Amino acid sequence: MKPFIKMFLLLFMFIVVSIEADYCIQVQSSPLSTKDRMIKEAKSQKYDSFNDVRVESREPYAVFRIGDYEDYKDARRIFSKIRHIESDAFIRKCDLDKDKIFYIRNETQTLEESFLDTQNINYQEEKPQEKPQEKIEEEPEEEITLGFDEKTITDNNNSNQTLYEESQVEDNNVTVQDDKTATSSDEETEDYTAFEALTHAYGANSEGNQTKAYHLFNESIDKCSEASIYNKACVGSILNAPLRRKNIDDPYYVTFYGSTIWYKRAYKPESTLQTNFDDTVYQFKVQAGRYMDKKKKFSVYLFAHLDGDVNSKAGAVPVIYSDNYAGIGIGADYRLSPHSRVFVEASYENNLIHDAGVTTTQFDYKGGIDYYNRWGPASHISCSYDPLVPLKWFSDLYAAAIFYSRYDNNIIMQSSARLGVELFTYKMSTVSIYMQAGITADSEGVYYNNIIETGPGIELQPYQLIPFSIRGEYRFAKFFKNVPDGETDRFNTFLIYGIFYFEQ
């Protein structure tokens, strides 16, 4: 073979190898606006001993990555050290694209540079049987290692394989001379497989493939017998669960809210009015909208709702305990902050309590401002492989001021707060206890819209893959304005309610 042909083939083989994605360790990922903070972290002394420490642009994120390894084993060896520095780091397929790098240090040579430096070939004097010719024969074997990715392997009609499956097969085929190390327990094998699944679940999640990440996190859970791996895989599974993640592409979205509340008056003082009642109240609302700007602050939406209760009824003397309306409408909202918004809605309402002389349908116009925020653990999601009493404190606050044309142009203001502790966690279930306090007031002085309530409560999240919780509360209540004659201003209530909410 002529020297220039052989050289061409060698270069071609290196180009083929180079276009295959290599392995790296991803340390962090966050919005591009945080790249300066990420660069400062990359310059930290704790990463001095690693090669290709860099911060890249992967819009809309900035990513902090380390290394550029052809062989997965090399990446895993370095990963074992980085994991002690950053527990959330993971191995993934990636390309080192210099055009996208904001910052890099300890940079290694590229494949082409390394090849040219090490070959030192004289084009005029090279012989057909020299070293480069041997490399042509060995090169296809390298594809076995480089082919372990999450894409379809098309050569020879091979089936799809994932990286963690391939690395498990690879480990199982290793011949170990030391009898002690060769006789590993089943539990250790399961942990290794679970760890590989967890690593690639993080990779799939960082690439935006939440469906694949969800299945890989569950794979890790199913094969896991180590608490640290299970807890991470469990949180990942919940965050990527079908009812937790957004399945509809921006700028569109759909939300659903549903709640059912069962009231039982624990203390019923003498009263000539019918405000002391035992009842079940329900509320459901579905909303489909479109964000009108890239920052997702302003949106317009259509909605339908159903509000009612069990005991209200029509008749010569109507008994109305709660709002009983179903309606459809259109609305718009603008987010003032991640926790607050202003909104307006117009709807066509149907009165579900059909009384003689009472209008059954009408238009309703509503608008106002609301706010919700939670403090404490970064997420309302927690898992534990073993029964755990975490004693994590949390608090939340809801506040709103809303105008209703249907209520004689009344403005109803409401605020409620909770202070509690996460008391018990096991697998995907949590139990919390808390103290609750709330106040409601209105502009028209309707006495039952002017009330103070407080008392203890308990909350159960039975299965966090589904965004549903059950609460039980005992409330001490007092009307504080325009209480009519014959009505008591104090009462105690025991209530149980379920809340279900998701956004797509």
Short mmCIF file of C-alpha atoms in Angstrom, two decimals:
data_model
loop_
_atom_site.label_atom_id
_atom_site.label_comp_id
_atom_site.label_asym_id
_atom_site.label_seq_id
_atom_site.Cartn_x
_atom_site.Cartn_y
_atom_site.Cartn_z
CA MET A 1 0.00 0.00 0.00
CA LYS A 2 1.38 3.39 -0.92
CA PRO A 3 2.36 5.63 2.01
CA PHE A 4 -0.07 8.45 1.16
CA ILE A 5 -2.98 5.96 0.84
CA LYS A 6 -2.10 4.43 4.19
CA MET A 7 -1.84 7.86 5.75
CA PHE A 8 -5.20 8.82 4.32
CA LEU A 9 -6.82 5.69 5.78
CA LEU A 10 -5.28 6.35 9.18
CA LEU A 11 -6.55 9.91 9.22
CA PHE A 12 -9.97 8.70 8.07
CA MET A 13 -10.10 6.21 10.95
CA PHE A 14 -9.21 8.91 13.46
CA ILE A 15 -11.85 11.21 12.04
CA VAL A 16 -14.47 8.46 12.36
CA VAL A 17 -13.41 7.90 15.95
CA SER A 18 -13.43 11.61 16.73
CA ILE A 19 -17.00 12.17 15.58
CA GLU A 20 -18.22 9.57 18.07
CA ALA A 21 -19.19 11.34 21.28
CA ASP A 22 -16.67 10.76 24.07
CA TYR A 23 -17.34 10.58 27.80
CA CYS A 24 -17.11 13.35 30.35
CA ILE A 25 -18.24 14.04 33.90
CA GLN A 26 -20.97 16.66 34.19
CA VAL A 27 -20.68 18.46 37.51
CA GLN A 28 -23.34 21.15 37.28
CA SER A 29 -26.00 22.54 34.94
CA SER A 30 -27.91 25.79 35.38
CA PRO A 31 -29.26 28.74 33.34
CA LEU A 32 -26.75 30.68 31.22
CA SER A 33 -27.12 33.70 33.49
CA THR A 34 -25.19 31.79 36.19
CA LYS A 35 -22.10 31.06 34.06
CA ASP A 36 -19.89 33.53 35.98
CA ARG A 37 -20.61 31.75 39.24
CA MET A 38 -19.99 28.44 37.53
CA ILE A 39 -16.64 29.63 36.12
CA LYS A 40 -15.59 30.71 39.60
CA GLU A 41 -16.41 27.22 40.85
CA ALA A 42 -14.43 25.63 38.00
CA LYS A 43 -11.36 27.68 39.01
CA SER A 44 -11.50 26.23 42.53
CA GLN A 45 -8.39 24.41 43.76
CA LYS A 46 -10.36 21.22 44.37
CA TYR A 47 -10.44 20.64 40.59
CA ASP A 48 -6.70 21.32 40.02
CA SER A 49 -5.84 17.67 39.45
CA PHE A 50 -8.35 17.08 36.64
CA ASN A 51 -7.97 17.65 32.89
CA ASP A 52 -10.28 19.65 30.62
CA VAL A 53 -12.07 21.46 33.46
CA ARG A 54 -14.48 23.69 31.55
CA VAL A 55 -17.71 25.65 31.46
CA GLU A 56 -19.67 25.38 28.20
CA SER A 57 -22.74 26.89 26.59
CA ARG A 58 -25.48 24.34 25.95
CA GLU A 59 -28.38 26.69 25.43
CA PRO A 60 -30.39 27.50 27.41
CA TYR A 61 -27.96 26.19 30.03
CA ALA A 62 -24.38 26.63 31.12
CA VAL A 63 -22.75 23.32 32.02
CA PHE A 64 -19.69 22.55 34.13
CA ARG A 65 -17.88 19.47 32.76
CA ILE A 66 -14.61 17.66 33.33
CA GLY A 67 -12.60 15.41 31.02
CA ASP A 68 -12.85 14.06 27.50
CA TYR A 69 -12.42 10.28 27.53
CA GLU A 70 -12.73 7.79 24.70
CA ASP A 71 -12.99 4.88 27.11
CA TYR A 72 -15.84 4.67 29.60
CA LYS A 73 -13.53 2.95 32.11
CA ASP A 74 -11.25 6.01 32.15
CA ALA A 75 -14.23 8.29 32.78
CA ARG A 76 -15.46 6.06 35.57
CA ARG A 77 -12.06 6.02 37.25
CA ILE A 78 -12.00 9.85 37.36
CA PHE A 79 -15.67 10.00 38.30
CA SER A 80 -14.98 8.02 41.48
CA LYS A 81 -12.78 10.93 42.62
CA ILE A 82 -15.09 13.74 41.51
CA ARG A 83 -18.05 12.10 43.24
CA HIS A 84 -16.42 12.85 46.59
CA ILE A 85 -16.35 16.55 45.67
CA GLU A 86 -19.76 16.86 43.99
CA SER A 87 -22.24 14.10 44.86
CA ASP A 88 -24.63 15.05 42.03
CA ALA A 89 -22.01 14.65 39.28
CA PHE A 90 -22.58 11.97 36.66
CA ILE A 91 -20.97 10.40 33.59
CA ARG A 92 -22.47 11.20 30.21
CA LYS A 93 -21.74 11.19 26.49
CA CYS A 94 -20.49 14.58 25.32
CA ASP A 95 -18.35 16.36 22.74
CA LEU A 96 -15.69 18.89 23.62
CA ASP A 97 -16.68 21.76 21.30
CA LYS A 98 -14.23 24.63 21.69
CA ASP A 99 -16.62 27.06 20.01
CA LYS A 100 -19.02 26.65 22.93
CA ILE A 101 -16.49 26.94 25.77
CA PHE A 102 -16.60 29.96 28.10
CA TYR A 103 -13.65 28.79 30.19
CA ILE A 104 -11.24 25.82 30.17
CA ARG A 105 -8.09 24.85 32.04
CA ASN A 106 -5.72 21.85 32.13
CA GLU A 107 -6.59 21.32 28.47
CA THR A 108 -5.43 18.10 26.83
CA GLN A 109 -4.47 17.64 23.20
CA THR A 110 -7.02 16.67 20.60
CA LEU A 111 -6.89 13.23 18.98
CA GLU A 112 -5.44 14.67 15.78
CA GLU A 113 -2.73 16.60 17.68
CA SER A 114 -1.86 13.59 19.77
CA PHE A 115 -1.75 11.38 16.69
CA LEU A 116 0.59 13.65 14.79
CA ASP A 117 2.87 14.11 17.80
CA THR A 118 3.25 10.43 18.49
CA GLN A 119 3.53 9.03 14.95
CA ASN A 120 6.44 11.17 13.68
CA ILE A 121 6.01 9.73 10.19
CA ASN A 122 8.36 10.48 7.30
CA TYR A 123 6.12 10.34 4.24
CA GLN A 124 9.00 9.56 1.85
CA GLU A 125 10.64 6.80 3.88
CA GLU A 126 7.67 4.99 5.46
CA LYS A 127 7.53 1.21 4.81
CA PRO A 128 4.32 -0.78 4.22
CA GLN A 129 4.84 -2.99 7.32
CA GLU A 130 5.53 -0.21 9.80
CA LYS A 131 3.40 0.56 12.89
CA PRO A 132 0.63 2.61 11.22
CA GLN A 133 -0.31 -0.43 9.10
CA GLU A 134 -0.84 -2.48 12.27
CA LYS A 135 -3.17 0.18 13.66
CA ILE A 136 -5.46 -0.15 10.69
CA GLU A 137 -6.12 -3.75 11.68
CA GLU A 138 -6.61 -2.94 15.37
CA GLU A 139 -8.86 0.07 14.96
CA PRO A 140 -12.21 -1.78 14.52
CA GLU A 141 -11.74 -3.32 17.99
CA GLU A 142 -11.83 0.16 19.48
CA GLU A 143 -15.37 0.61 18.16
CA ILE A 144 -16.61 -1.88 20.72
CA THR A 145 -15.79 0.57 23.47
CA LEU A 146 -16.83 3.67 21.60
CA GLY A 147 -20.11 2.13 20.54
CA PHE A 148 -21.52 1.99 24.09
CA ASP A 149 -23.97 4.84 23.88
CA GLU A 150 -27.70 5.34 24.11
CA LYS A 151 -28.22 5.53 20.34
CA THR A 152 -29.25 2.70 18.06
CA ILE A 153 -26.38 0.43 17.09
CA THR A 154 -27.07 -0.22 13.44
CA ASP A 155 -24.08 -2.39 12.45
CA ASN A 156 -25.06 -6.04 11.94
CA ASN A 157 -28.65 -5.18 12.97
CA ASN A 158 -27.72 -4.99 16.67
CA SER A 159 -30.56 -4.09 19.05
CA ASN A 160 -30.66 -0.93 21.16
CA GLN A 161 -28.41 -1.01 24.20
CA THR A 162 -27.85 1.51 26.96
CA LEU A 163 -24.58 2.44 28.50
CA TYR A 164 -25.30 1.10 31.92
CA GLU A 165 -26.38 -2.29 30.51
CA GLU A 166 -23.19 -2.58 28.45
CA SER A 167 -20.91 -1.65 31.31
CA GLN A 168 -22.62 -4.25 33.50
CA VAL A 169 -21.95 -6.95 30.87
CA GLU A 170 -18.39 -5.71 30.65
CA ASP A 171 -17.85 -6.06 34.41
CA ASN A 172 -19.43 -9.50 34.49
CA ASN A 173 -16.92 -10.71 31.86
CA VAL A 174 -13.84 -9.63 33.83
CA THR A 175 -11.73 -12.55 35.08
CA VAL A 176 -10.66 -11.89 38.68
CA GLN A 177 -7.72 -13.87 40.08
CA ASP A 178 -8.33 -13.01 43.73
CA ASP A 179 -11.00 -15.34 45.09
CA LYS A 180 -11.97 -12.75 47.66
CA THR A 181 -12.83 -10.10 45.11
CA ALA A 182 -14.36 -12.56 42.68
CA THR A 183 -17.01 -13.71 45.15
CA SER A 184 -18.98 -10.48 45.41
CA SER A 185 -22.46 -10.67 46.89
CA ASP A 186 -25.68 -10.28 44.93
CA GLU A 187 -26.34 -7.09 46.83
CA GLU A 188 -23.11 -5.52 45.55
CA THR A 189 -23.98 -6.48 41.98
CA GLU A 190 -27.43 -4.93 42.34
CA ASP A 191 -25.97 -1.70 43.73
CA TYR A 192 -23.55 -1.46 40.82
CA THR A 193 -26.33 -1.89 38.29
CA ALA A 194 -28.51 0.58 40.15
CA PHE A 195 -25.66 3.10 40.19
CA GLU A 196 -25.12 2.80 36.44
CA ALA A 197 -28.84 3.29 35.83
CA LEU A 198 -28.82 6.34 38.09
CA THR A 199 -25.84 7.83 36.26
CA HIS A 200 -27.52 7.57 32.89
CA ALA A 201 -30.84 8.73 34.23
CA TYR A 202 -29.11 11.99 35.18
CA GLY A 203 -27.63 12.12 31.69
CA ALA A 204 -31.01 11.62 30.01
CA ASN A 205 -32.54 14.25 32.26
CA SER A 206 -29.84 16.81 31.44
CA GLU A 207 -30.55 16.21 27.75
CA GLY A 208 -34.25 16.95 28.31
CA ASN A 209 -35.38 13.35 27.76
CA GLN A 210 -37.56 13.11 30.86
CA THR A 211 -39.44 10.02 29.70
CA LYS A 212 -36.22 8.05 29.39
CA ALA A 213 -34.89 9.52 32.64
CA TYR A 214 -38.07 8.44 34.45
CA HIS A 215 -37.68 4.83 33.31
CA LEU A 216 -33.98 4.77 34.18
CA PHE A 217 -34.60 6.22 37.64
CA ASN A 218 -37.22 3.49 38.20
CA GLU A 219 -34.73 0.90 36.92
CA SER A 220 -32.28 2.11 39.54
CA ILE A 221 -34.96 1.92 42.25
CA ASP A 222 -35.95 -1.63 41.29
CA LYS A 223 -32.36 -2.90 41.44
CA CYS A 224 -31.16 -0.90 44.40
CA SER A 225 -30.31 -2.05 47.91
CA GLU A 226 -28.30 0.98 49.02
CA ALA A 227 -30.00 3.94 50.67
CA SER A 228 -27.89 6.71 49.09
CA ILE A 229 -28.60 5.46 45.56
CA TYR A 230 -32.28 4.78 46.25
CA ASN A 231 -32.91 8.23 47.71
CA LYS A 232 -31.46 10.00 44.66
CA ALA A 233 -33.21 7.73 42.19
CA CYS A 234 -36.49 8.15 44.05
CA VAL A 235 -36.37 11.95 43.92
CA GLY A 236 -35.42 11.80 40.23
CA SER A 237 -38.30 9.43 39.50
CA ILE A 238 -40.80 11.74 41.21
CA LEU A 239 -39.58 14.88 39.45
CA ASN A 240 -39.78 13.13 36.07
CA ALA A 241 -43.05 11.28 36.68
CA PRO A 242 -45.74 11.79 33.99
CA LEU A 243 -47.97 13.86 36.29
CA ARG A 244 -45.04 15.86 37.68
CA ARG A 245 -43.26 16.82 34.48
CA LYS A 246 -44.47 19.09 31.70
CA ASN A 247 -45.50 16.96 28.70
CA ILE A 248 -46.88 19.73 26.50
CA ASP A 249 -44.30 21.75 24.59
CA ASP A 250 -44.00 25.46 25.27
CA PRO A 251 -45.56 27.90 24.79
CA TYR A 252 -48.70 25.89 25.60
CA TYR A 253 -49.72 24.50 28.96
CA VAL A 254 -52.59 22.81 30.78
CA THR A 255 -53.28 22.83 34.52
CA PHE A 256 -55.79 20.97 36.66
CA TYR A 257 -56.79 21.64 40.25
CA GLY A 258 -59.21 19.59 42.30
CA SER A 259 -60.11 19.57 45.99
CA THR A 260 -62.78 18.01 48.17
CA ILE A 261 -63.32 19.15 51.78
CA TRP A 262 -65.40 17.37 54.39
CA TYR A 263 -66.50 19.58 57.32
CA LYS A 264 -67.63 18.37 60.72
CA ARG A 265 -68.50 20.94 63.35
CA ALA A 266 -66.87 19.67 66.51
CA TYR A 267 -68.45 22.41 68.64
CA LYS A 268 -71.93 23.72 67.83
CA PRO A 269 -73.11 26.55 70.10
CA GLU A 270 -76.74 27.56 70.13
CA SER A 271 -77.72 29.39 66.94
CA THR A 272 -80.98 30.38 65.27
CA LEU A 273 -79.29 30.57 61.86
CA GLN A 274 -78.15 27.78 59.61
CA THR A 275 -74.46 28.54 59.43
CA ASN A 276 -73.30 25.71 61.68
CA PHE A 277 -73.30 22.80 59.28
CA ASP A 278 -71.66 19.50 58.40
CA ASP A 279 -70.98 19.41 54.69
CA THR A 280 -68.74 18.29 51.82
CA VAL A 281 -67.51 21.01 49.46
CA TYR A 282 -65.77 20.37 46.12
CA GLN A 283 -63.94 22.50 43.60
CA PHE A 284 -62.45 21.58 40.21
CA LYS A 285 -60.82 23.77 37.57
CA VAL A 286 -59.04 22.93 34.29
CA GLN A 287 -57.12 25.60 32.40
CA ALA A 288 -55.46 25.53 28.96
CA GLY A 289 -53.32 28.45 27.92
CA ARG A 290 -50.47 29.88 25.92
CA TYR A 291 -47.47 31.89 27.11
CA MET A 292 -47.16 35.04 25.07
CA ASP A 293 -43.51 35.81 25.82
CA LYS A 294 -40.26 33.87 26.07
CA LYS A 295 -39.90 34.46 29.81
CA LYS A 296 -43.35 32.92 30.38
CA LYS A 297 -44.63 35.86 32.38
CA PHE A 298 -47.74 36.70 30.38
CA SER A 299 -50.30 34.14 29.29
CA VAL A 300 -53.87 33.90 28.03
CA TYR A 301 -56.05 30.88 28.75
CA LEU A 302 -59.41 29.20 28.55
CA PHE A 303 -60.89 27.53 31.60
CA ALA A 304 -63.80 25.52 32.92
CA HIS A 305 -64.75 25.04 36.55
CA LEU A 306 -67.20 23.34 38.85
CA ASP A 307 -67.85 24.47 42.43
CA GLY A 308 -70.45 23.05 44.75
CA ASP A 309 -71.35 21.21 47.92
CA VAL A 310 -73.51 18.30 49.00
CA ASN A 311 -76.02 19.90 51.39
CA SER A 312 -77.09 23.08 49.62
CA LYS A 313 -80.56 22.79 48.12
CA ALA A 314 -83.31 24.77 46.46
CA GLY A 315 -86.87 25.17 47.69
CA ALA A 316 -89.28 27.67 49.17
CA VAL A 317 -86.56 28.48 51.69
CA PRO A 318 -83.25 27.83 49.91
CA VAL A 319 -80.42 26.43 51.99
CA ILE A 320 -77.13 27.61 50.50
CA TYR A 321 -73.92 26.67 52.29
CA SER A 322 -71.41 27.18 49.49
CA ASP A 323 -70.97 28.45 45.96
CA ASN A 324 -72.73 26.14 43.47
CA TYR A 325 -71.78 27.19 39.96
CA ALA A 326 -70.31 25.66 36.80
CA GLY A 327 -68.83 27.90 34.13
CA ILE A 328 -66.50 28.38 31.19
CA GLY A 329 -64.45 31.44 30.43
CA ILE A 330 -61.33 33.19 29.23
CA GLY A 331 -58.57 34.80 31.24
CA ALA A 332 -55.15 36.38 31.21
CA ASP A 333 -52.45 36.63 33.84
CA TYR A 334 -49.09 38.29 34.32
CA ARG A 335 -46.45 37.02 36.71
CA LEU A 336 -45.00 39.78 38.86
CA SER A 337 -42.51 37.31 40.36
CA PRO A 338 -42.03 33.54 40.52
CA HIS A 339 -44.53 33.55 43.39
CA SER A 340 -47.14 36.17 42.51
CA ARG A 341 -49.39 37.15 39.62
CA VAL A 342 -52.21 39.48 38.63
CA PHE A 343 -55.09 38.12 36.57
CA VAL A 344 -58.46 38.90 35.01
CA GLU A 345 -61.19 36.45 33.98
CA ALA A 346 -64.56 36.63 32.26
CA SER A 347 -66.88 33.63 32.39
CA TYR A 348 -70.40 32.44 31.66
CA GLU A 349 -71.79 30.85 34.84
CA ASN A 350 -74.64 28.45 35.46
CA ASN A 351 -76.25 28.36 38.92
CA LEU A 352 -76.57 24.72 40.00
CA ILE A 353 -79.21 25.55 42.64
CA HIS A 354 -82.29 26.30 40.52
CA ASP A 355 -84.65 28.39 42.63
CA ALA A 356 -87.76 30.12 41.42
CA GLY A 357 -87.01 33.75 40.81
CA VAL A 358 -83.25 33.23 40.87
CA THR A 359 -81.20 33.80 37.73
CA THR A 360 -79.73 30.50 36.62
CA THR A 361 -77.12 31.88 34.20
CA GLN A 362 -75.08 35.06 34.23
CA PHE A 363 -71.75 36.55 33.23
CA ASP A 364 -69.10 36.90 35.91
CA TYR A 365 -66.04 39.12 35.87
CA LYS A 366 -63.19 38.46 38.24
CA GLY A 367 -59.72 39.86 38.75
CA GLY A 368 -57.07 40.29 41.39
CA ILE A 369 -53.68 39.35 42.70
CA ASP A 370 -52.49 36.22 44.45
CA TYR A 371 -49.26 35.00 46.03
CA TYR A 372 -47.87 31.65 47.17
CA ASN A 373 -44.44 30.74 48.50
CA ARG A 374 -42.90 27.90 50.47
CA TRP A 375 -39.80 27.97 52.67
CA GLY A 376 -37.75 25.16 54.11
CA PRO A 377 -36.40 22.19 52.13
CA ALA A 378 -35.59 23.06 48.52
CA SER A 379 -38.28 20.68 47.37
CA HIS A 380 -41.56 19.45 48.74
CA ILE A 381 -40.31 16.03 47.68
CA SER A 382 -38.35 13.62 49.84
CA CYS A 383 -37.65 9.89 49.87
CA SER A 384 -36.06 7.42 52.24
CA TYR A 385 -34.99 3.83 51.66
CA ASP A 386 -35.56 3.10 55.37
CA PRO A 387 -38.19 4.59 57.71
CA LEU A 388 -36.91 8.03 58.66
CA VAL A 389 -37.86 10.82 61.05
CA PRO A 390 -36.23 13.78 59.20
CA LEU A 391 -37.71 16.62 61.30
CA LYS A 392 -37.35 19.11 58.44
CA TRP A 393 -39.04 22.43 59.14
CA PHE A 394 -41.12 24.14 56.49
CA SER A 395 -43.55 27.02 56.16
CA ASP A 396 -45.79 28.35 53.42
CA LEU A 397 -47.99 31.38 52.79
CA TYR A 398 -50.95 32.01 50.51
CA ALA A 399 -52.51 35.44 50.07
CA ALA A 400 -55.04 36.85 47.60
CA ALA A 401 -57.30 39.83 46.97
CA ILE A 402 -59.96 39.11 44.32
CA PHE A 403 -62.86 41.12 42.88
CA TYR A 404 -66.08 39.18 42.05
CA SER A 405 -68.85 40.87 40.06
CA ARG A 406 -71.15 37.92 40.83
CA TYR A 407 -70.95 38.63 44.56
CA ASP A 408 -72.35 42.17 44.20
CA ASN A 409 -68.94 43.54 43.18
CA ASN A 410 -67.37 42.33 46.39
CA ILE A 411 -63.62 42.16 47.00
CA ILE A 412 -62.63 39.17 49.11
CA MET A 413 -59.19 39.12 50.73
CA GLN A 414 -57.67 35.98 52.17
CA SER A 415 -54.40 34.95 53.77
CA SER A 416 -53.33 31.65 55.31
CA ALA A 417 -49.99 30.40 56.59
CA ARG A 418 -48.57 27.14 57.89
CA LEU A 419 -45.54 26.33 60.03
CA GLY A 420 -44.72 22.64 60.27
CA VAL A 421 -42.23 19.83 60.32
CA GLU A 422 -41.81 16.80 58.07
CA LEU A 423 -42.29 14.11 60.68
CA PHE A 424 -41.94 10.78 58.87
CA THR A 425 -40.70 9.56 55.48
CA TYR A 426 -40.64 6.06 54.04
CA LYS A 427 -40.10 5.20 50.36
CA MET A 428 -42.30 7.70 48.44
CA SER A 429 -44.64 8.56 51.34
CA THR A 430 -44.34 11.45 53.80
CA VAL A 431 -46.23 12.65 56.88
CA SER A 432 -46.02 16.23 58.17
CA ILE A 433 -47.61 18.06 61.09
CA TYR A 434 -48.19 21.80 61.24
CA MET A 435 -50.00 24.75 62.79
CA GLN A 436 -52.27 26.75 60.51
CA ALA A 437 -53.62 30.29 60.80
CA GLY A 438 -55.79 32.22 58.36
CA ILE A 439 -57.88 35.32 58.00
CA THR A 440 -60.58 36.26 55.46
CA ALA A 441 -62.15 39.69 55.02
CA ASP A 442 -64.24 41.46 52.37
CA SER A 443 -65.16 44.94 51.24
CA GLU A 444 -68.93 44.53 51.72
CA GLY A 445 -68.87 43.38 55.33
CA VAL A 446 -70.67 40.06 54.80
CA TYR A 447 -70.12 38.42 58.20
CA TYR A 448 -69.21 34.92 56.99
CA ASN A 449 -66.51 36.47 54.78
CA ASN A 450 -64.87 37.99 57.85
CA ILE A 451 -63.39 35.18 59.89
CA ILE A 452 -60.21 34.17 61.72
CA GLU A 453 -59.22 30.49 61.95
CA THR A 454 -56.29 28.65 63.52
CA GLY A 455 -55.40 25.16 64.64
CA PRO A 456 -53.20 22.08 64.19
CA GLY A 457 -53.08 19.89 61.10
CA ILE A 458 -51.50 16.78 59.63
CA GLU A 459 -50.67 16.13 55.96
CA LEU A 460 -50.08 12.82 54.19
CA GLN A 461 -48.54 12.44 50.76
CA PRO A 462 -49.26 8.74 50.15
CA TYR A 463 -47.45 8.28 46.83
CA GLN A 464 -45.49 11.21 45.49
CA LEU A 465 -45.47 10.07 41.87
CA ILE A 466 -49.03 11.41 41.95
CA PRO A 467 -49.31 15.08 43.09
CA PHE A 468 -52.02 14.38 45.66
CA SER A 469 -52.13 15.05 49.40
CA ILE A 470 -54.61 14.51 52.21
CA ARG A 471 -54.90 16.93 55.12
CA GLY A 472 -56.72 16.78 58.41
CA GLU A 473 -57.20 19.94 60.50
CA TYR A 474 -58.94 21.05 63.68
CA ARG A 475 -59.80 24.76 63.50
CA PHE A 476 -60.86 27.26 66.12
CA ALA A 477 -62.86 29.93 64.27
CA LYS A 478 -64.31 33.33 65.06
CA PHE A 479 -66.45 35.75 63.00
CA PHE A 480 -65.23 39.26 63.73
CA LYS A 481 -67.54 41.58 61.79
CA ASN A 482 -71.30 42.21 61.45
CA VAL A 483 -72.34 38.97 63.16
CA PRO A 484 -76.17 38.89 62.98
CA ASP A 485 -78.37 38.50 66.03
CA GLY A 486 -78.95 34.88 66.93
CA GLU A 487 -75.68 33.71 65.44
CA THR A 488 -72.69 32.79 67.55
CA ASP A 489 -69.36 34.35 66.65
CA ARG A 490 -67.31 31.26 67.60
CA PHE A 491 -67.23 27.63 66.51
CA ASN A 492 -64.76 24.76 66.11
CA THR A 493 -64.47 22.64 62.97
CA PHE A 494 -62.82 19.35 62.12
CA LEU A 495 -62.14 18.93 58.41
CA ILE A 496 -60.47 16.48 56.06
CA TYR A 497 -59.61 17.40 52.50
CA GLY A 498 -57.76 16.08 49.52
CA ILE A 499 -55.86 18.25 47.02
CA PHE A 500 -54.76 17.24 43.53
CA TYR A 501 -52.86 19.57 41.19
CA PHE A 502 -50.71 19.13 38.11
CA GLU A 503 -49.39 21.22 35.24
CA GLN A 504 -48.61 19.92 31.75
#
